[in-house]
């Protein structure tokens, strides 16, 4: 809502600057986003009349004019094509300054002197969208009788300020000048200047000429109508046009402009029908019938449904109530008599109708927030007055005001003690009374229990707590002291899952991975890019009914593609090395009517190498790197044994470089190098390694209590052993055999080398282990250790047919 | 004989003083004190002396030996020291070279801010609560005093996944879920960090973003407690010089409702591009829990009051780090992430 400062002044005396007023309103909950000075920077633009217009001697496209600016005639060269002799126009004279900052100087154009410039609306800072189409881009033409030599800023109402409001949806009452004026009056302690519309009426009575029947009283609770005869449709006066423009509305003709003007001033949307096109002067407000259609004012044919309210005459719908009028009964230059409609419609019904038709108008915007049911007739009178005042028609005597059900006054009980209790600051009865009265609430029983009657336009006030807010905002939020709650003190706790996730975040960040955050919705195409089989359960997603794009249309069932896309985006930006992780939720559908199963998962991905340095070679961030990161994580989390098993089945991963992870027999997740095809699908090179882990299962397997093991008191013995073994035997199996054969005395095994090449047969590899033997109660003898190593050798040889080299 | 001994001693000392290396020193030791050394030779010749002379010459010889040995020890350690000094001098390194790199990594800036907010509220006795991201219409709207067709539903453009299920548009449903579980016990003091979703996508909106919700419900919680708590939080978060401003606002689930602005740190309140020349930055929405929400959640709204608040974590993060485009937070460019 754009509110003119000058227009406000008609209803309340304001003695503070527009900016100060804006600040006061903002701190009272009527947020003013900005204050615009109309005509800012414009100087020395006056009204002038074109006395003569002749072609330029040296240029085809220029004209030489003589313009009367009151005190003298100025010779002005113009290229304008929409001006004629006798037109009154805004003229920038020598030394003038325009909205753009342009300064006008005396100049010679093709050898002829020019002493000023004719101005377009845009040059005066007027939005072309609010100007009649023929004037939007040409010179602005003022009404013929306009006084000459006057400051055009004043004539055009550009000596004004606009407050741009950002209203909360509960304050529909402030979608009007009067509403904002009421707030300003309450804040400034002034009274509201509001006068009853007065105008003369024809002797003829409306009663025999027009009648309205309301069939659906649940959707229309008031319909007020005024009839105007002898209408002259034409342009509205300049001041009215400018008022509409200041609110961002384009003037159309005097009748339409009046309905818009009243809507802006009083918040009551109005509609004008060509009375002679209404059958029998009879209006019926009813729900639409099945199959009915109407061509609305914007020229589109609309199909109506039975839940929509229409304004009809006996032959059919003539308007969609509260949303848009019909084209057939539109007011045109031929109209002689018009009917003015000022009604109250059910907000929810209007909201549904305008939503389902995709038609949002200034009118529907106000109706759906709830307008002042008490103000319909007054608005109709105000419109009649304006039409009469500008001589655009004669008002038929009387008003038709159909109120099918009595308008209930809303009363709310209010206790100042409760306000004190809720706000934490002493609110006296007197203070409460003063504030409520300033906002036009009427109050009875100004004691412990006040009975407060709510004005009809304050549809947002229904409960005592609503009145407490009224008190608080007028008292001033910032005057309420700052305190801290007292009472039972509490200890702040994290859930186990939160602590767990925070720990993971710390460990992985320290291990060199960067955390990323990606969208929870993904494209359904990523499943194809991941080479997942058609029957993969991951494809069973929750679909967003109204996504912004297909890219964000299903809820993820896997985090991985988000991370791969992050690597891909970085790769395309020449960031070739990367290690990332994300913790987030995945979503699995449940039975209809149930919310999905949301599971927290951890995913990570790496590509490229570690950073190089002058003293250390970079290493490739591959499967074993990421496995090492996970092993560190598991150790820090106190996770029980996690098994890595070769997984050749997952189609997203390299069949020979992938492991599925298991914890206590449950599938924990997967770690592997992306399948080269998948990497290519995402625009990545080969050798991207990634993992994804179910955090619920990981959490269940974690937090193993730490129990201390005695430090060794007797020296240990180290033995190295190298074996040549066929490639493809999992090292975990070799470890198991060694551990079993080594028995209790074998304290630790370390694989310190793997070698393939010269001296090792094709298809075989040499693996070198270092083993440490130690006993708790004695120093081991050579013989004891040898007995163990021989047992290990024997078992290895037996099991894997290996060749041994013991050191 | 005695003179000869003395000369021998003097001679040995002189050559030791002249010796420039441990090897030379060793040679000198051998020359005088070795098995065939000169002093040893002298002592061997003592057999020829008379019994009367022997003790005197013997003593003299031992004295000379002691002098030589003492000098030898002194010279040896002096030379060793010298040699070590020389070696260390040769071992000097360029201390200005960069250190051995450790793997770098880091948390996402949004989570850094999350954690900071959490820590402040944990210290104020708030526990952390959680709820689903795909919610029912009931918890996301209806239980929060937003019935169907309520115009305020337009404030939050919603993604739907079913007729009655949607992506939560705020973390507020967790208020109701938590109160339902807790009622009639008191107090309830929680904060709820989480992802939320709205149909918006531009430089200042992201279809997915993060909020932190807070709720305090007890027997005597007032609007002034709300003010004090959030003022304290904002000073902790943005620095003690931060000023706050409370403006009336509207949320269907609170009444009275407020919006909180903090003074713009960039311009100090005089107005700049960051604060759209107002000197203030909108940071938090809050209010006293609406009595209907309390009743729906199982509390007697006449006896129990409370306040709730919610803030966008992206906004806090952007202000804190001076980030001007929200999309950077979701692009995950590593060169961006490496800055935190
Ligand atoms: Zn600023």
PDB file of N, CA and C in Angstrom, chain A residues 274-339:
ATOM      1  N   UNK A 274     -23.014  -0.638 -15.778  1.00  0.00           N
ATOM      2  CA  UNK A 274     -23.871   0.152 -16.654  1.00  0.00           C
ATOM      3  C   UNK A 274     -25.308  -0.281 -16.354  1.00  0.00           C
ATOM      4  N   UNK A 275     -26.043   0.602 -15.688  1.00  0.00           N
ATOM      5  CA  UNK A 275     -27.376   0.245 -15.178  1.00  0.00           C
ATOM      6  C   UNK A 275     -28.309  -0.236 -16.288  1.00  0.00           C
ATOM      7  N   UNK A 276     -28.216   0.404 -17.442  1.00  0.00           N
ATOM      8  CA  UNK A 276     -29.134   0.062 -18.523  1.00  0.00           C
ATOM      9  C   UNK A 276     -28.870  -1.318 -19.103  1.00  0.00           C
ATOM     10  N   UNK A 277     -27.704  -1.881 -18.801  1.00  0.00           N
ATOM     11  CA  UNK A 277     -27.390  -3.220 -19.301  1.00  0.00           C
ATOM     12  C   UNK A 277     -27.754  -4.301 -18.274  1.00  0.00           C
ATOM     13  N   UNK A 278     -28.244  -3.880 -17.115  1.00  0.00           N
ATOM     14  CA  UNK A 278     -28.692  -4.843 -16.099  1.00  0.00           C
ATOM     15  C   UNK A 278     -30.178  -5.115 -16.337  1.00  0.00           C
ATOM     16  N   UNK A 279     -30.516  -6.392 -16.429  1.00  0.00           N
ATOM     17  CA  UNK A 279     -31.907  -6.733 -16.730  1.00  0.00           C
ATOM     18  C   UNK A 279     -32.811  -6.393 -15.539  1.00  0.00           C
ATOM     19  N   UNK A 280     -33.874  -5.681 -15.800  1.00  0.00           N
ATOM     20  CA  UNK A 280     -34.911  -5.351 -14.811  1.00  0.00           C
ATOM     21  C   UNK A 280     -34.398  -4.544 -13.615  1.00  0.00           C
ATOM     22  N   UNK A 281     -33.205  -3.964 -13.705  1.00  0.00           N
ATOM     23  CA  UNK A 281     -32.668  -3.248 -12.536  1.00  0.00           C
ATOM     24  C   UNK A 281     -32.657  -4.117 -11.308  1.00  0.00           C
ATOM     25  N   UNK A 282     -32.409  -5.393 -11.535  1.00  0.00           N
ATOM     26  CA  UNK A 282     -32.525  -6.357 -10.435  1.00  0.00           C
ATOM     27  C   UNK A 282     -31.226  -7.145 -10.292  1.00  0.00           C
ATOM     28  N   UNK A 283     -30.684  -7.101  -9.093  1.00  0.00           N
ATOM     29  CA  UNK A 283     -29.443  -7.841  -8.848  1.00  0.00           C
ATOM     30  C   UNK A 283     -29.697  -8.947  -7.840  1.00  0.00           C
ATOM     31  N   UNK A 284     -29.146 -10.110  -8.159  1.00  0.00           N
ATOM     32  CA  UNK A 284     -29.257 -11.250  -7.250  1.00  0.00           C
ATOM     33  C   UNK A 284     -27.838 -11.666  -6.894  1.00  0.00           C
ATOM     34  N   UNK A 285     -27.570 -11.760  -5.583  1.00  0.00           N
ATOM     35  CA  UNK A 285     -26.256 -12.207  -5.141  1.00  0.00           C
ATOM     36  C   UNK A 285     -26.402 -13.665  -4.756  1.00  0.00           C
ATOM     37  N   UNK A 286     -25.759 -14.529  -5.524  1.00  0.00           N
ATOM     38  CA  UNK A 286     -25.981 -15.966  -5.308  1.00  0.00           C
ATOM     39  C   UNK A 286     -24.731 -16.750  -5.696  1.00  0.00           C
ATOM     40  N   UNK A 287     -24.732 -18.032  -5.279  1.00  0.00           N
ATOM     41  CA  UNK A 287     -23.667 -18.925  -5.731  1.00  0.00           C
ATOM     42  C   UNK A 287     -23.864 -19.200  -7.220  1.00  0.00           C
ATOM     43  N   UNK A 288     -22.793 -19.403  -7.895  1.00  0.00           N
ATOM     44  CA  UNK A 288     -22.865 -19.683  -9.319  1.00  0.00           C
ATOM     45  C   UNK A 288     -23.536 -21.032  -9.545  1.00  0.00           C
ATOM     46  N   UNK A 289     -24.144 -21.153 -10.702  1.00  0.00           N
ATOM     47  CA  UNK A 289     -24.754 -22.446 -11.051  1.00  0.00           C
ATOM     48  C   UNK A 289     -23.777 -23.213 -11.910  1.00  0.00           C
ATOM     49  N   UNK A 290     -23.941 -24.512 -11.866  1.00  0.00           N
ATOM     50  CA  UNK A 290     -23.048 -25.383 -12.616  1.00  0.00           C
ATOM     51  C   UNK A 290     -23.027 -24.995 -14.090  1.00  0.00           C
ATOM     52  N   UNK A 291     -21.834 -24.886 -14.646  1.00  0.00           N
ATOM     53  CA  UNK A 291     -21.732 -24.628 -16.082  1.00  0.00           C
ATOM     54  C   UNK A 291     -21.798 -23.163 -16.467  1.00  0.00           C
ATOM     55  N   UNK A 292     -22.030 -22.275 -15.499  1.00  0.00           N
ATOM     56  CA  UNK A 292     -22.093 -20.862 -15.853  1.00  0.00           C
ATOM     57  C   UNK A 292     -20.719 -20.317 -16.218  1.00  0.00           C
ATOM     58  N   UNK A 293     -20.740 -19.361 -17.139  1.00  0.00           N
ATOM     59  CA  UNK A 293     -19.483 -18.741 -17.560  1.00  0.00           C
ATOM     60  C   UNK A 293     -19.669 -17.240 -17.569  1.00  0.00           C
ATOM     61  N   UNK A 294     -18.554 -16.528 -17.500  1.00  0.00           N
ATOM     62  CA  UNK A 294     -18.636 -15.073 -17.611  1.00  0.00           C
ATOM     63  C   UNK A 294     -17.352 -14.570 -18.254  1.00  0.00           C
ATOM     64  N   UNK A 295     -17.497 -13.520 -19.069  1.00  0.00           N
ATOM     65  CA  UNK A 295     -16.297 -12.867 -19.599  1.00  0.00           C
ATOM     66  C   UNK A 295     -15.992 -11.713 -18.650  1.00  0.00           C
ATOM     67  N   UNK A 296     -14.860 -11.797 -17.992  1.00  0.00           N
ATOM     68  CA  UNK A 296     -14.538 -10.773 -17.007  1.00  0.00           C
ATOM     69  C   UNK A 296     -13.965  -9.530 -17.701  1.00  0.00           C
ATOM     70  N   UNK A 297     -13.819  -8.456 -16.907  1.00  0.00           N
ATOM     71  CA  UNK A 297     -13.396  -7.160 -17.460  1.00  0.00           C
ATOM     72  C   UNK A 297     -12.101  -7.238 -18.263  1.00  0.00           C
ATOM     73  N   UNK A 298     -11.256  -8.171 -17.917  1.00  0.00           N
ATOM     74  CA  UNK A 298      -9.982  -8.280 -18.637  1.00  0.00           C
ATOM     75  C   UNK A 298     -10.139  -9.037 -19.953  1.00  0.00           C
ATOM     76  N   UNK A 299     -11.385  -9.394 -20.301  1.00  0.00           N
ATOM     77  CA  UNK A 299     -11.627 -10.005 -21.605  1.00  0.00           C
ATOM     78  C   UNK A 299     -11.527 -11.522 -21.615  1.00  0.00           C
ATOM     79  N   UNK A 300     -11.187 -12.154 -20.503  1.00  0.00           N
ATOM     80  CA  UNK A 300     -11.077 -13.623 -20.526  1.00  0.00           C
ATOM     81  C   UNK A 300     -12.398 -14.259 -20.126  1.00  0.00           C
ATOM     82  N   UNK A 301     -12.696 -15.379 -20.767  1.00  0.00           N
ATOM     83  CA  UNK A 301     -13.882 -16.126 -20.367  1.00  0.00           C
ATOM     84  C   UNK A 301     -13.531 -17.013 -19.177  1.00  0.00           C
ATOM     85  N   UNK A 302     -14.345 -16.954 -18.156  1.00  0.00           N
ATOM     86  CA  UNK A 302     -14.056 -17.697 -16.923  1.00  0.00           C
ATOM     87  C   UNK A 302     -15.163 -18.707 -16.672  1.00  0.00           C
ATOM     88  N   UNK A 303     -14.774 -19.934 -16.383  1.00  0.00           N
ATOM     89  CA  UNK A 303     -15.761 -20.943 -15.990  1.00  0.00           C
ATOM     90  C   UNK A 303     -15.966 -20.839 -14.495  1.00  0.00           C
ATOM     91  N   UNK A 304     -17.235 -20.794 -14.105  1.00  0.00           N
ATOM     92  CA  UNK A 304     -17.537 -20.614 -12.682  1.00  0.00           C
ATOM     93  C   UNK A 304     -17.953 -21.942 -12.076  1.00  0.00           C
ATOM     94  N   UNK A 305     -17.640 -22.093 -10.793  1.00  0.00           N
ATOM     95  CA  UNK A 305     -18.029 -23.318 -10.102  1.00  0.00           C
ATOM     96  C   UNK A 305     -19.023 -22.955  -9.006  1.00  0.00           C
ATOM     97  N   UNK A 306     -19.822 -23.933  -8.559  1.00  0.00           N
ATOM     98  CA  UNK A 306     -20.920 -23.630  -7.627  1.00  0.00           C
ATOM     99  C   UNK A 306     -20.493 -23.072  -6.276  1.00  0.00           C
ATOM    100  N   UNK A 307     -19.183 -23.123  -5.946  1.00  0.00           N
ATOM    101  CA  UNK A 307     -18.789 -22.522  -4.670  1.00  0.00           C
ATOM    102  C   UNK A 307     -18.425 -21.045  -4.836  1.00  0.00           C
ATOM    103  N   UNK A 308     -18.519 -20.532  -6.064  1.00  0.00           N
ATOM    104  CA  UNK A 308     -18.160 -19.129  -6.280  1.00  0.00           C
ATOM    105  C   UNK A 308     -19.398 -18.243  -6.178  1.00  0.00           C
ATOM    106  N   UNK A 309     -19.185 -17.086  -5.585  1.00  0.00           N
ATOM    107  CA  UNK A 309     -20.299 -16.146  -5.447  1.00  0.00           C
ATOM    108  C   UNK A 309     -20.313 -15.219  -6.665  1.00  0.00           C
ATOM    109  N   UNK A 310     -21.489 -15.032  -7.224  1.00  0.00           N
ATOM    110  CA  UNK A 310     -21.582 -14.109  -8.363  1.00  0.00           C
ATOM    111  C   UNK A 310     -22.617 -13.026  -8.079  1.00  0.00           C
ATOM    112  N   UNK A 311     -22.441 -11.923  -8.795  1.00  0.00           N
ATOM    113  CA  UNK A 311     -23.470 -10.889  -8.855  1.00  0.00           C
ATOM    114  C   UNK A 311     -24.205 -11.174 -10.162  1.00  0.00           C
ATOM    115  N   UNK A 312     -25.488 -11.391 -10.072  1.00  0.00           N
ATOM    116  CA  UNK A 312     -26.228 -11.767 -11.281  1.00  0.00           C
ATOM    117  C   UNK A 312     -27.419 -10.850 -11.459  1.00  0.00           C
ATOM    118  N   UNK A 313     -27.906 -10.784 -12.701  1.00  0.00           N
ATOM    119  CA  UNK A 313     -29.221 -10.204 -12.915  1.00  0.00           C
ATOM    120  C   UNK A 313     -30.107 -11.381 -13.341  1.00  0.00           C
ATOM    121  N   UNK A 314     -31.370 -11.162 -13.588  1.00  0.00           N
ATOM    122  CA  UNK A 314     -32.226 -12.329 -13.863  1.00  0.00           C
ATOM    123  C   UNK A 314     -31.741 -13.159 -15.041  1.00  0.00           C
ATOM    124  N   UNK A 315     -30.905 -12.619 -15.924  1.00  0.00           N
ATOM    125  CA  UNK A 315     -30.481 -13.408 -17.078  1.00  0.00           C
ATOM    126  C   UNK A 315     -29.158 -14.146 -16.866  1.00  0.00           C
ATOM    127  N   UNK A 316     -28.451 -13.836 -15.780  1.00  0.00           N
ATOM    128  CA  UNK A 316     -27.190 -14.561 -15.540  1.00  0.00           C
ATOM    129  C   UNK A 316     -26.163 -13.704 -14.829  1.00  0.00           C
ATOM    130  N   UNK A 317     -24.969 -14.252 -14.603  1.00  0.00           N
ATOM    131  CA  UNK A 317     -23.944 -13.534 -13.848  1.00  0.00           C
ATOM    132  C   UNK A 317     -23.473 -12.275 -14.583  1.00  0.00           C
ATOM    133  N   UNK A 318     -23.296 -11.194 -13.834  1.00  0.00           N
ATOM    134  CA  UNK A 318     -22.753  -9.964 -14.415  1.00  0.00           C
ATOM    135  C   UNK A 318     -21.438  -9.582 -13.731  1.00  0.00           C
ATOM    136  N   UNK A 319     -21.026 -10.377 -12.748  1.00  0.00           N
ATOM    137  CA  UNK A 319     -19.751 -10.089 -12.091  1.00  0.00           C
ATOM    138  C   UNK A 319     -19.378 -11.229 -11.163  1.00  0.00           C
ATOM    139  N   UNK A 320     -18.073 -11.425 -10.949  1.00  0.00           N
ATOM    140  CA  UNK A 320     -17.607 -12.403  -9.964  1.00  0.00           C
ATOM    141  C   UNK A 320     -17.436 -11.605  -8.676  1.00  0.00           C
ATOM    142  N   UNK A 321     -18.280 -11.896  -7.706  1.00  0.00           N
ATOM    143  CA  UNK A 321     -18.351 -11.043  -6.521  1.00  0.00           C
ATOM    144  C   UNK A 321     -16.976 -10.830  -5.881  1.00  0.00           C
ATOM    145  N   UNK A 322     -16.632  -9.577  -5.715  1.00  0.00           N
ATOM    146  CA  UNK A 322     -15.409  -9.237  -4.973  1.00  0.00           C
ATOM    147  C   UNK A 322     -14.134  -9.475  -5.726  1.00  0.00           C
ATOM    148  N   UNK A 323     -14.204 -10.054  -6.908  1.00  0.00           N
ATOM    149  CA  UNK A 323     -12.984 -10.397  -7.627  1.00  0.00           C
ATOM    150  C   UNK A 323     -12.842  -9.553  -8.890  1.00  0.00           C
ATOM    151  N   UNK A 324     -13.847  -9.638  -9.786  1.00  0.00           N
ATOM    152  CA  UNK A 324     -13.796  -8.832 -10.995  1.00  0.00           C
ATOM    153  C   UNK A 324     -15.176  -8.724 -11.625  1.00  0.00           C
ATOM    154  N   UNK A 325     -15.463  -7.571 -12.197  1.00  0.00           N
ATOM    155  CA  UNK A 325     -16.749  -7.358 -12.844  1.00  0.00           C
ATOM    156  C   UNK A 325     -16.789  -8.043 -14.203  1.00  0.00           C
ATOM    157  N   UNK A 326     -18.002  -8.050 -14.791  1.00  0.00           N
ATOM    158  CA  UNK A 326     -18.163  -8.650 -16.111  1.00  0.00           C
ATOM    159  C   UNK A 326     -18.003  -7.607 -17.199  1.00  0.00           C
ATOM    160  N   UNK A 327     -17.529  -8.061 -18.375  1.00  0.00           N
ATOM    161  CA  UNK A 327     -17.288  -7.148 -19.484  1.00  0.00           C
ATOM    162  C   UNK A 327     -18.607  -6.612 -20.048  1.00  0.00           C
ATOM    163  N   UNK A 328     -19.645  -7.456 -20.012  1.00  0.00           N
ATOM    164  CA  UNK A 328     -20.906  -7.097 -20.663  1.00  0.00           C
ATOM    165  C   UNK A 328     -21.565  -5.867 -20.037  1.00  0.00           C
ATOM    166  N   UNK A 329     -21.385  -5.677 -18.738  1.00  0.00           N
ATOM    167  CA  UNK A 329     -22.054  -4.548 -18.073  1.00  0.00           C
ATOM    168  C   UNK A 329     -21.067  -3.459 -17.683  1.00  0.00           C
ATOM    169  N   UNK A 330     -19.912  -3.455 -18.350  1.00  0.00           N
ATOM    170  CA  UNK A 330     -18.851  -2.490 -18.055  1.00  0.00           C
ATOM    171  C   UNK A 330     -19.329  -1.062 -18.347  1.00  0.00           C
ATOM    172  N   UNK A 331     -18.844  -0.118 -17.552  1.00  0.00           N
ATOM    173  CA  UNK A 331     -19.129   1.292 -17.799  1.00  0.00           C
ATOM    174  C   UNK A 331     -18.268   1.754 -18.974  1.00  0.00           C
ATOM    175  N   UNK A 332     -18.926   2.329 -19.995  1.00  0.00           N
ATOM    176  CA  UNK A 332     -18.176   2.825 -21.151  1.00  0.00           C
ATOM    177  C   UNK A 332     -18.572   4.274 -21.399  1.00  0.00           C
ATOM    178  N   UNK A 333     -18.001   4.856 -22.447  1.00  0.00           N
ATOM    179  CA  UNK A 333     -18.343   6.239 -22.774  1.00  0.00           C
ATOM    180  C   UNK A 333     -19.822   6.386 -23.127  1.00  0.00           C
ATOM    181  N   UNK A 334     -20.456   5.270 -23.500  1.00  0.00           N
ATOM    182  CA  UNK A 334     -21.879   5.319 -23.890  1.00  0.00           C
ATOM    183  C   UNK A 334     -22.805   5.229 -22.692  1.00  0.00           C
ATOM    184  N   UNK A 335     -22.258   4.888 -21.536  1.00  0.00           N
ATOM    185  CA  UNK A 335     -23.117   4.677 -20.373  1.00  0.00           C
ATOM    186  C   UNK A 335     -23.833   5.963 -19.986  1.00  0.00           C
ATOM    187  N   UNK A 336     -25.092   5.834 -19.629  1.00  0.00           N
ATOM    188  CA  UNK A 336     -25.906   6.984 -19.246  1.00  0.00           C
ATOM    189  C   UNK A 336     -26.261   6.907 -17.763  1.00  0.00           C
ATOM    190  N   UNK A 337     -26.570   5.699 -17.315  1.00  0.00           N
ATOM    191  CA  UNK A 337     -26.879   5.497 -15.899  1.00  0.00           C
ATOM    192  C   UNK A 337     -25.970   4.402 -15.365  1.00  0.00           C
ATOM    193  N   UNK A 338     -25.537   4.589 -14.120  1.00  0.00           N
ATOM    194  CA  UNK A 338     -24.682   3.553 -13.549  1.00  0.00           C
ATOM    195  C   UNK A 338     -25.165   3.170 -12.157  1.00  0.00           C
ATOM    196  N   UNK A 339     -24.871   1.911 -11.825  1.00  0.00           N
ATOM    197  CA  UNK A 339     -25.173   1.421 -10.492  1.00  0.00           C
ATOM    198  C   UNK A 339     -23.858   1.227  -9.760  1.00  0.00           C
TER     199      UNK A 339
END
